[in-house]
mmCIF file of C-alpha atoms in Angstrom:
data_model
loop_
_atom_site.group_PDB
_atom_site.id
_atom_site.type_symbol
_atom_site.label_atom_id
_atom_site.label_comp_id
_atom_site.label_asym_id
_atom_site.label_seq_id
_atom_site.Cartn_x
_atom_site.Cartn_y
_atom_site.Cartn_z
ATOM 1 C CA MET I 1 -0.187 0.008 0.143
ATOM 2 C CA LYS I 2 0.795 3.185 -0.787
ATOM 3 C CA LYS I 3 1.762 6.318 1.292
ATOM 4 C CA ARG I 4 0.015 8.772 -0.586
ATOM 5 C CA ARG I 5 -3.097 7.238 0.970
ATOM 6 C CA ILE I 6 -1.946 10.107 3.828
ATOM 7 C CA ALA I 7 -2.631 12.957 1.481
ATOM 8 C CA VAL I 8 -6.071 11.580 0.128
ATOM 9 C CA LEU I 9 -7.169 10.450 4.064
ATOM 10 C CA ALA I 10 -6.315 14.078 4.538
ATOM 11 C CA LEU I 11 -8.665 15.462 1.760
ATOM 12 C CA SER I 12 -11.195 12.905 2.409
ATOM 13 C CA GLY I 13 -11.873 14.416 5.527
ATOM 14 C CA MET I 14 -11.373 17.815 5.080
ATOM 15 C CA LEU I 15 -13.894 17.817 2.436
ATOM 16 C CA ALA I 16 -15.814 14.425 2.752
ATOM 17 C CA LEU I 17 -14.913 13.654 -0.884
ATOM 18 C CA ALA I 18 -17.831 15.777 -2.070
ATOM 19 C CA ALA I 19 -14.924 18.675 -2.423
ATOM 20 C CA CYS I 20 -17.242 20.351 -5.127
ATOM 21 C CA GLY I 21 -20.677 18.689 -3.820
ATOM 22 C CA ASN I 22 -22.561 19.002 -1.079
ATOM 23 C CA SER I 23 -23.748 17.234 2.189
ATOM 24 C CA GLU I 24 -27.039 15.578 0.352
ATOM 25 C CA ASP I 25 -24.759 13.781 -2.444
ATOM 26 C CA ALA I 26 -22.323 12.821 0.613
ATOM 27 C CA ALA I 27 -24.999 10.948 2.740
ATOM 28 C CA GLU I 28 -25.955 9.581 -1.024
ATOM 29 C CA GLN I 29 -22.073 8.364 -1.032
ATOM 30 C CA ASP I 30 -22.537 6.745 2.233
ATOM 31 C CA ASN I 31 -25.790 5.068 1.768
ATOM 32 C CA THR I 32 -24.448 3.821 -1.964
ATOM 33 C CA ALA I 33 -21.268 2.461 -0.638
ATOM 34 C CA GLN I 34 -23.379 0.324 2.184
ATOM 35 C CA GLU I 35 -25.847 -0.689 -0.469
ATOM 36 C CA SER I 36 -22.814 -2.048 -2.940
ATOM 37 C CA ALA I 37 -21.422 -4.358 -0.215
ATOM 38 C CA GLY I 38 -20.072 -7.433 -1.571
ATOM 39 C CA GLU I 39 -19.835 -6.279 -4.859
ATOM 40 C CA GLY I 40 -17.430 -3.942 -7.332
ATOM 41 C CA ILE I 41 -18.038 -0.212 -5.565
ATOM 42 C CA ALA I 42 -17.409 2.647 -7.750
ATOM 43 C CA ALA I 43 -17.382 5.565 -4.457
ATOM 44 C CA GLU I 44 -18.980 8.691 -5.152
ATOM 45 C CA TYR I 45 -16.156 11.390 -5.616
ATOM 46 C CA PRO I 46 -16.972 15.221 -6.188
ATOM 47 C CA ASP I 47 -18.837 15.975 -9.137
ATOM 48 C CA SER I 48 -17.529 14.272 -12.378
ATOM 49 C CA ARG I 49 -18.960 17.743 -14.286
ATOM 50 C CA LEU I 50 -16.540 19.978 -12.531
ATOM 51 C CA VAL I 51 -13.827 18.635 -14.491
ATOM 52 C CA ARG I 52 -13.397 18.243 -18.393
ATOM 53 C CA LEU I 53 -10.734 15.308 -19.073
ATOM 54 C CA GLY I 54 -7.984 15.430 -21.288
ATOM 55 C CA LYS I 55 -5.382 12.401 -21.993
ATOM 56 C CA TYR I 56 -5.260 10.433 -19.088
ATOM 57 C CA ASP I 57 -4.042 7.147 -21.075
ATOM 58 C CA GLY I 58 -0.120 7.297 -22.258
ATOM 59 C CA VAL I 59 0.497 10.340 -20.625
ATOM 60 C CA GLU I 60 4.389 11.384 -20.940
ATOM 61 C CA VAL I 61 6.480 12.358 -17.752
ATOM 62 C CA PRO I 62 9.936 12.561 -17.509
ATOM 63 C CA SER I 63 12.222 9.706 -16.988
ATOM 64 C CA ILE I 64 14.035 9.681 -13.486
ATOM 65 C CA SER I 65 17.390 8.275 -12.535
ATOM 66 C CA THR I 66 17.485 5.811 -9.603
ATOM 67 C CA GLU I 67 21.469 5.491 -10.584
ATOM 68 C CA VAL I 68 23.576 5.325 -6.824
ATOM 69 C CA THR I 69 26.611 7.475 -7.514
ATOM 70 C CA ASP I 70 30.075 7.416 -5.970
ATOM 71 C CA GLU I 71 29.993 10.476 -5.540
ATOM 72 C CA GLU I 72 27.192 9.775 -3.346
ATOM 73 C CA ILE I 73 28.344 7.710 -1.074
ATOM 74 C CA GLN I 74 31.247 9.406 -0.407
ATOM 75 C CA ALA I 75 29.000 12.062 0.434
ATOM 76 C CA GLN I 76 27.303 10.263 3.021
ATOM 77 C CA ILE I 77 30.315 8.773 4.413
ATOM 78 C CA ASP I 78 31.872 12.633 4.522
ATOM 79 C CA ASN I 79 28.464 13.559 6.922
ATOM 80 C CA LEU I 80 28.892 10.853 8.571
ATOM 81 C CA LEU I 81 32.518 11.759 9.927
ATOM 82 C CA ALA I 82 31.722 15.342 9.844
ATOM 83 C CA SER I 83 28.937 13.991 13.380
ATOM 84 C CA TYR I 84 31.757 11.986 14.847
ATOM 85 C CA PRO I 85 34.986 14.779 14.866
ATOM 86 C CA GLU I 86 38.081 14.466 16.854
ATOM 87 C CA SER I 87 38.469 17.099 19.331
ATOM 88 C CA VAL I 88 42.655 17.525 19.242
ATOM 89 C CA PRO I 89 44.009 19.724 22.394
ATOM 90 C CA ILE I 90 45.859 23.362 20.959
ATOM 91 C CA GLU I 91 48.570 22.976 23.408
ATOM 92 C CA ASP I 92 49.934 26.333 22.595
ATOM 93 C CA LYS I 93 46.737 28.208 23.414
ATOM 94 C CA THR I 94 45.804 28.581 27.117
ATOM 95 C CA VAL I 95 43.135 30.958 27.099
ATOM 96 C CA VAL I 96 39.435 31.211 26.456
ATOM 97 C CA GLU I 97 38.633 33.818 23.164
ATOM 98 C CA ASP I 98 35.354 34.149 21.269
ATOM 99 C CA GLY I 99 35.355 31.438 18.765
ATOM 100 C CA ASP I 100 37.200 28.537 21.022
ATOM 101 C CA ILE I 101 36.188 25.362 21.185
ATOM 102 C CA VAL I 102 36.025 24.824 24.473
ATOM 103 C CA ASN I 103 36.137 21.339 26.497
ATOM 104 C CA ILE I 104 34.856 21.602 29.679
ATOM 105 C CA ASP I 105 33.152 19.704 32.663
ATOM 106 C CA PHE I 106 29.790 21.452 34.822
ATOM 107 C CA THR I 107 27.712 20.912 36.997
ATOM 108 C CA GLY I 108 24.687 23.022 37.463
ATOM 109 C CA LYS I 109 23.053 23.765 40.965
ATOM 110 C CA LEU I 110 19.631 25.093 42.012
ATOM 111 C CA ASP I 111 19.629 25.869 45.517
ATOM 112 C CA GLY I 112 22.664 24.041 46.063
ATOM 113 C CA GLU I 113 21.253 21.026 44.077
ATOM 114 C CA ALA I 114 22.487 19.787 40.967
ATOM 115 C CA PHE I 115 19.086 19.733 38.344
ATOM 116 C CA GLU I 116 18.604 17.150 35.643
ATOM 117 C CA GLY I 117 19.956 17.993 32.286
ATOM 118 C CA GLY I 118 22.149 20.211 33.709
ATOM 119 C CA SER I 119 25.638 18.607 33.980
ATOM 120 C CA SER I 120 28.436 17.240 31.565
ATOM 121 C CA ASN I 121 28.854 13.906 34.259
ATOM 122 C CA GLY I 122 32.401 14.243 33.829
ATOM 123 C CA GLU I 123 32.561 13.493 30.039
ATOM 124 C CA GLY I 124 33.653 16.500 28.933
ATOM 125 C CA PHE I 125 31.545 18.638 26.653
ATOM 126 C CA ASP I 126 32.730 20.665 23.581
ATOM 127 C CA LEU I 127 31.184 23.914 23.419
ATOM 128 C CA GLU I 128 31.963 26.742 20.929
ATOM 129 C CA ILE I 129 32.201 29.973 22.680
ATOM 130 C CA GLY I 130 29.483 32.299 20.478
ATOM 131 C CA SER I 131 27.351 29.584 19.261
ATOM 132 C CA GLY I 132 24.540 30.448 21.351
ATOM 133 C CA SER I 133 24.585 27.084 22.370
ATOM 134 C CA PHE I 134 23.778 26.958 26.090
ATOM 135 C CA ILE I 135 21.655 30.340 28.065
ATOM 136 C CA ASP I 136 22.932 33.733 27.969
ATOM 137 C CA GLY I 137 25.973 34.440 30.496
ATOM 138 C CA PHE I 138 27.228 31.091 30.142
ATOM 139 C CA GLU I 139 29.670 31.237 26.621
ATOM 140 C CA GLU I 140 30.638 34.914 27.742
ATOM 141 C CA GLY I 141 31.569 33.808 31.176
ATOM 142 C CA LEU I 142 34.267 31.113 29.465
ATOM 143 C CA ILE I 143 35.784 34.022 27.551
ATOM 144 C CA GLY I 144 39.185 34.945 29.517
ATOM 145 C CA LYS I 145 39.657 31.485 31.671
ATOM 146 C CA GLU I 146 42.713 29.792 31.633
ATOM 147 C CA VAL I 147 43.123 25.977 30.723
ATOM 148 C CA GLY I 148 42.765 24.145 34.185
ATOM 149 C CA THR I 149 40.996 27.050 36.154
ATOM 150 C CA SER I 150 37.635 26.117 37.964
ATOM 151 C CA PHE I 151 35.339 28.463 38.863
ATOM 152 C CA GLU I 152 31.484 29.216 39.517
ATOM 153 C CA LEU I 153 29.376 31.290 37.032
ATOM 154 C CA PRO I 154 26.254 32.606 38.522
ATOM 155 C CA LEU I 155 23.270 32.797 35.891
ATOM 156 C CA THR I 156 19.504 33.301 35.471
ATOM 157 C CA PHE I 157 17.617 30.818 32.954
ATOM 158 C CA PRO I 158 15.155 32.644 30.372
ATOM 159 C CA ASP I 159 11.390 33.183 30.926
ATOM 160 C CA PRO I 160 9.817 31.580 29.397
ATOM 161 C CA TYR I 161 12.357 28.472 29.048
ATOM 162 C CA THR I 162 10.454 25.841 26.978
ATOM 163 C CA PRO I 163 13.220 22.308 27.570
ATOM 164 C CA ASN I 164 12.441 23.219 31.323
ATOM 165 C CA PRO I 165 9.989 25.087 32.268
ATOM 166 C CA ASP I 166 10.647 24.193 35.793
ATOM 167 C CA LEU I 167 14.107 26.099 34.973
ATOM 168 C CA ALA I 168 12.259 29.382 33.655
ATOM 169 C CA GLY I 169 13.511 32.598 35.686
ATOM 170 C CA ARG I 170 15.447 30.536 37.836
ATOM 171 C CA ASP I 171 18.526 31.757 39.418
ATOM 172 C CA VAL I 172 21.618 28.976 39.557
ATOM 173 C CA VAL I 173 25.071 28.274 39.783
ATOM 174 C CA PHE I 174 27.435 26.309 37.126
ATOM 175 C CA GLU I 175 30.452 25.019 38.564
ATOM 176 C CA VAL I 176 32.827 24.670 35.096
ATOM 177 C CA THR I 177 36.412 23.279 34.862
ATOM 178 C CA VAL I 178 37.788 24.614 31.300
ATOM 179 C CA ASN I 179 39.674 20.873 30.653
ATOM 180 C CA ALA I 180 41.334 22.331 27.146
ATOM 181 C CA ILE I 181 40.982 24.694 23.878
ATOM 182 C CA VAL I 182 40.674 21.924 21.534
ATOM 183 C CA GLU I 183 40.481 21.726 17.132
ATOM 184 C CA HIS I 184 38.150 19.665 15.332
ATOM 185 C CA VAL I 185 39.744 17.118 13.708
ATOM 186 C CA THR I 186 37.340 14.821 10.759
ATOM 187 C CA PRO I 187 38.225 11.368 11.673
ATOM 188 C CA GLU I 188 39.915 8.799 8.929
ATOM 189 C CA TRP I 189 37.748 6.515 7.408
ATOM 190 C CA ASN I 190 38.853 3.395 7.733
ATOM 191 C CA ASP I 191 37.363 -0.618 9.133
ATOM 192 C CA GLU I 192 37.944 0.911 12.664
ATOM 193 C CA PHE I 193 35.489 3.773 12.783
ATOM 194 C CA ALA I 194 32.841 1.856 10.515
ATOM 195 C CA LYS I 195 32.739 -0.834 13.291
ATOM 196 C CA GLU I 196 32.801 2.104 16.409
ATOM 197 C CA TYR I 197 29.856 3.744 14.813
ATOM 198 C CA THR I 198 28.118 1.994 12.085
ATOM 199 C CA GLY I 199 27.605 -1.643 13.375
ATOM 200 C CA PHE I 200 29.415 -3.107 10.599
ATOM 201 C CA ASP I 201 32.384 -5.011 10.981
ATOM 202 C CA THR I 202 34.446 -3.336 7.908
ATOM 203 C CA ALA I 203 34.185 -0.137 5.869
ATOM 204 C CA ALA I 204 33.183 -2.148 2.979
ATOM 205 C CA ALA I 205 30.353 -3.775 4.640
ATOM 206 C CA TYR I 206 28.411 -0.293 5.404
ATOM 207 C CA GLU I 207 29.459 1.285 2.068
ATOM 208 C CA GLU I 208 27.666 -2.119 0.338
ATOM 209 C CA ASP I 209 24.829 -1.622 2.612
ATOM 210 C CA LEU I 210 24.071 1.930 2.276
ATOM 211 C CA ARG I 211 24.819 1.230 -1.304
ATOM 212 C CA SER I 212 21.284 -0.628 -1.463
ATOM 213 C CA SER I 213 19.946 1.656 0.914
ATOM 214 C CA LEU I 214 20.136 4.381 -1.155
ATOM 215 C CA GLN I 215 19.277 2.446 -3.777
ATOM 216 C CA GLN I 216 16.391 1.403 -2.886
ATOM 217 C CA GLN I 217 15.006 5.252 -1.533
ATOM 218 C CA LYS I 218 15.899 6.275 -4.723
ATOM 219 C CA GLU I 219 13.721 3.754 -6.581
ATOM 220 C CA THR I 220 10.774 4.467 -4.224
ATOM 221 C CA ASP I 221 11.264 8.380 -4.803
ATOM 222 C CA ALA I 222 11.107 8.074 -8.309
ATOM 223 C CA ALA I 223 7.961 5.656 -8.151
ATOM 224 C CA ALA I 224 6.348 8.727 -5.913
ATOM 225 C CA GLN I 225 7.810 10.951 -8.540
ATOM 226 C CA ARG I 226 6.194 9.251 -11.775
ATOM 227 C CA GLU I 227 2.658 9.056 -10.533
ATOM 228 C CA TYR I 228 3.129 12.923 -9.444
ATOM 229 C CA GLU I 229 4.563 13.918 -12.532
ATOM 230 C CA ALA I 230 1.220 11.524 -14.353
ATOM 231 C CA MET I 231 -0.917 13.170 -12.581
ATOM 232 C CA GLN I 232 0.273 16.485 -13.029
ATOM 233 C CA ALA I 233 0.092 15.678 -16.843
ATOM 234 C CA VAL I 234 -3.149 14.718 -16.299
ATOM 235 C CA ILE I 235 -4.467 18.342 -14.558
ATOM 236 C CA ALA I 236 -2.483 20.105 -17.284
ATOM 237 C CA ASP I 237 -4.657 18.535 -20.214
ATOM 238 C CA SER I 238 -8.087 18.761 -18.420
ATOM 239 C CA GLU I 239 -10.506 21.757 -17.813
ATOM 240 C CA PHE I 240 -11.817 22.093 -13.683
ATOM 241 C CA GLU I 241 -14.063 24.432 -12.049
ATOM 242 C CA CYS I 242 -13.739 24.510 -8.216
ATOM 243 C CA SER I 243 -14.696 27.502 -5.899
ATOM 244 C CA GLU I 244 -12.762 29.254 -4.352
ATOM 245 C CA GLU I 245 -14.216 28.207 -0.719
ATOM 246 C CA GLU I 246 -13.027 24.523 -1.108
ATOM 247 C CA LEU I 247 -9.663 25.867 -1.974
ATOM 248 C CA GLN I 248 -9.637 28.010 0.845
ATOM 249 C CA SER I 249 -10.737 25.302 2.849
ATOM 250 C CA LEU I 250 -7.603 22.857 1.789
ATOM 251 C CA ARG I 251 -5.306 26.429 2.646
ATOM 252 C CA ASP I 252 -6.516 26.702 6.219
ATOM 253 C CA SER I 253 -6.491 23.528 6.900
ATOM 254 C CA ARG I 254 -3.013 23.306 5.585
ATOM 255 C CA THR I 255 -1.634 25.983 7.367
ATOM 256 C CA GLN I 256 -3.443 25.090 10.375
ATOM 257 C CA GLU I 257 -1.459 21.701 10.212
ATOM 258 C CA TYR I 258 1.635 23.849 10.301
ATOM 259 C CA GLU I 259 0.800 25.770 13.204
ATOM 260 C CA THR I 260 0.386 22.357 15.684
ATOM 261 C CA TYR I 261 3.528 21.961 14.484
ATOM 262 C CA ALA I 262 4.943 25.126 15.228
ATOM 263 C CA SER I 263 3.098 25.229 19.055
ATOM 264 C CA TYR I 264 4.959 22.018 19.677
ATOM 265 C CA TYR I 265 8.214 23.766 20.301
ATOM 266 C CA GLY I 266 6.777 26.920 21.539
ATOM 267 C CA LEU I 267 6.798 29.008 18.605
ATOM 268 C CA GLY I 268 3.829 31.069 16.022
ATOM 269 C CA LEU I 269 4.056 29.519 12.659
ATOM 270 C CA ASP I 270 5.958 33.149 11.245
ATOM 271 C CA ASP I 271 9.354 31.461 13.600
ATOM 272 C CA PHE I 272 8.856 27.984 12.904
ATOM 273 C CA LEU I 273 9.149 28.371 9.194
ATOM 274 C CA VAL I 274 12.159 30.866 9.680
ATOM 275 C CA GLN I 275 13.870 28.563 12.169
ATOM 276 C CA ALA I 276 13.127 25.250 11.211
ATOM 277 C CA MET I 277 12.524 24.957 7.716
ATOM 278 C CA GLN I 278 14.291 27.841 6.111
ATOM 279 C CA MET I 279 11.452 29.767 4.629
ATOM 280 C CA THR I 280 9.445 32.913 4.728
ATOM 281 C CA ARG I 281 6.223 32.948 5.272
ATOM 282 C CA GLU I 282 5.266 34.659 1.870
ATOM 283 C CA ASP I 283 7.066 31.253 0.703
ATOM 284 C CA PHE I 284 4.918 29.012 2.832
ATOM 285 C CA ASP I 285 1.696 30.529 1.372
ATOM 286 C CA SER I 286 2.847 30.485 -2.397
ATOM 287 C CA GLU I 287 3.846 26.655 -1.392
ATOM 288 C CA VAL I 288 -0.149 25.606 0.438
ATOM 289 C CA GLU I 289 -1.885 27.215 -2.073
ATOM 290 C CA GLN I 290 -0.077 25.394 -5.205
ATOM 291 C CA TRP I 291 -0.308 22.214 -2.638
ATOM 292 C CA ALA I 292 -4.357 22.979 -2.461
ATOM 293 C CA ASP I 293 -5.118 23.673 -6.059
ATOM 294 C CA PHE I 294 -3.321 19.881 -6.655
ATOM 295 C CA GLN I 295 -4.733 18.319 -4.142
ATOM 296 C CA LEU I 296 -8.551 19.235 -5.354
ATOM 297 C CA LYS I 297 -7.901 18.868 -9.203
ATOM 298 C CA CYS I 298 -6.333 15.575 -8.808
ATOM 299 C CA THR I 299 -9.698 14.310 -6.581
ATOM 300 C CA LEU I 300 -11.599 15.764 -9.127
ATOM 301 C CA ALA I 301 -9.402 14.097 -12.168
ATOM 302 C CA VAL I 302 -9.316 10.717 -10.246
ATOM 303 C CA ASP I 303 -13.142 10.935 -10.207
ATOM 304 C CA ALA I 304 -13.467 11.465 -13.946
ATOM 305 C CA ILE I 305 -11.256 8.748 -14.509
ATOM 306 C CA ALA I 306 -13.015 6.260 -11.947
ATOM 307 C CA LYS I 307 -16.660 6.649 -13.896
ATOM 308 C CA ALA I 308 -14.719 6.447 -17.201
ATOM 309 C CA GLU I 309 -12.696 3.467 -17.006
ATOM 310 C CA ASN I 310 -15.018 2.090 -14.747
ATOM 311 C CA ILE I 311 -12.291 1.135 -11.877
ATOM 312 C CA THR I 312 -13.939 -0.286 -8.812
ATOM 313 C CA VAL I 313 -12.835 -2.636 -5.768
ATOM 314 C CA SER I 314 -14.195 -5.259 -4.877
ATOM 315 C CA GLU I 315 -15.371 -6.152 -1.085
ATOM 316 C CA ASP I 316 -12.697 -8.671 -1.144
ATOM 317 C CA GLU I 317 -10.548 -5.691 -2.355
ATOM 318 C CA TYR I 318 -11.548 -3.384 0.316
ATOM 319 C CA GLN I 319 -11.004 -5.710 3.506
ATOM 320 C CA THR I 320 -7.713 -6.112 2.544
ATOM 321 C CA GLY I 321 -6.956 -2.681 1.836
ATOM 322 C CA LEU I 322 -8.668 -1.552 4.971
ATOM 323 C CA GLN I 323 -6.540 -3.645 7.360
ATOM 324 C CA THR I 324 -3.397 -2.372 5.322
ATOM 325 C CA LEU I 325 -4.490 0.994 5.965
ATOM 326 C CA ALA I 326 -5.492 0.240 9.817
ATOM 327 C CA ASP I 327 -1.706 -1.238 10.215
ATOM 328 C CA GLU I 328 -0.383 2.051 8.542
ATOM 329 C CA TYR I 329 -1.748 4.505 10.806
ATOM 330 C CA GLY I 330 -1.275 2.336 13.967
ATOM 331 C CA ALA I 331 -5.291 1.799 14.475
ATOM 332 C CA GLU I 332 -6.391 -0.585 16.714
ATOM 333 C CA SER I 333 -8.295 -2.790 14.779
ATOM 334 C CA ALA I 334 -10.007 -2.293 10.782
ATOM 335 C CA GLU I 335 -12.895 -1.904 12.834
ATOM 336 C CA ALA I 336 -12.060 0.919 14.846
ATOM 337 C CA PHE I 337 -10.050 2.569 11.477
ATOM 338 C CA GLU I 338 -13.449 2.326 9.663
ATOM 339 C CA GLU I 339 -15.246 3.871 12.732
ATOM 340 C CA GLN I 340 -13.071 7.067 12.677
ATOM 341 C CA TYR I 341 -12.970 7.458 8.611
ATOM 342 C CA GLY I 342 -16.208 5.880 7.480
ATOM 343 C CA ARG I 343 -16.231 3.156 4.899
ATOM 344 C CA SER I 344 -17.040 5.902 1.835
ATOM 345 C CA THR I 345 -13.330 7.553 2.699
ATOM 346 C CA VAL I 346 -11.675 4.112 2.871
ATOM 347 C CA GLU I 347 -13.179 3.343 -0.734
ATOM 348 C CA ASN I 348 -12.285 6.306 -2.262
ATOM 349 C CA SER I 349 -8.722 5.778 -0.654
ATOM 350 C CA LEU I 350 -8.338 2.635 -2.686
ATOM 351 C CA ILE I 351 -10.338 4.031 -5.402
ATOM 352 C CA TYR I 352 -7.952 6.772 -5.628
ATOM 353 C CA ASP I 353 -4.979 4.539 -5.392
ATOM 354 C CA LYS I 354 -6.127 2.127 -8.597
ATOM 355 C CA VAL I 355 -6.352 4.837 -10.771
ATOM 356 C CA VAL I 356 -3.255 6.393 -9.952
ATOM 357 C CA ASP I 357 -1.742 3.418 -10.826
ATOM 358 C CA PHE I 358 -3.806 3.390 -14.227
ATOM 359 C CA VAL I 359 -2.769 6.365 -15.389
ATOM 360 C CA THR I 360 1.198 5.969 -14.601
ATOM 361 C CA GLU I 361 1.153 2.499 -15.581
ATOM 362 C CA GLN I 362 0.410 3.719 -19.262
ATOM 363 C CA ALA I 363 2.671 6.830 -19.280
ATOM 364 C CA VAL I 364 5.405 7.120 -21.676
ATOM 365 C CA GLU I 365 8.756 7.597 -20.330
ATOM 366 C CA ILE I 366 10.494 10.782 -22.190
#
């Protein structure tokens, strides 16, 4: 089963798979589905009069390479090596300056007691001065300190402090020891490194597994991209009538999803977009608009193709698909999943898959 169903189910939930229809049509859909149990089921989609289909049999799609190159393998290895830098002490440097990487041990205390998550546990910790990794005043407090010295830093946690609200606004004392000023050196890629950090006995064994994983991922991505390109070709050659109301409903729902993501990090949407996605609100709104347009037109096109080609799901296909969906979404049971989403929504999702497969399998690579 294909993960593209996630988008379809989300769309189904928002529009009750009656994107350009009405509530009476949706009720009729459910009744029709129940009466058709045990037979081939042609689930009802939005009013197909709202789409004038163009070509959908043998649409052209770009060829997508799934070759894994040596350069891609090396890039993955380089990223892995960069994640485990070796700390080499700079012997002739003894006073901490801004921009230095300093190996320290520290223990944070609140009311004289060490607090959870505030200690290096004697293992040493590499901190780049000026990185902003610690609370205000900590890194600045290390500047000018000499290697081998121990001292206390009285500081105050910011308020609010999302990682640990219990510390928000509290006065604490950090006991700090400067172990060394170090430089990070990229380790050598060899069997010893591979065994320690990848779980493979040799570098060659890791590379073989990496190539296989990348190949599988490329093939999966290429298949998904081919489906997308095929449906885009259908949409481009068809004509649609979709109301602004339904498009705005999709935009609002999509935006709300990301507002929820942002709230998990204690951020507003605009800040979340910049910090987590390196995207402006204007760019985000533009992408959401394109997404909504594609989702709605794709649903209408799928409906029209399903009717034109009499694409249905049998009861056996429905039960198999329902169980697979329930497993993918982590539902307690197939029955619970069906109760949550409704039979017609599940049927429409399965028909959607069959239609997209139908279009994609007949697509011609150019």
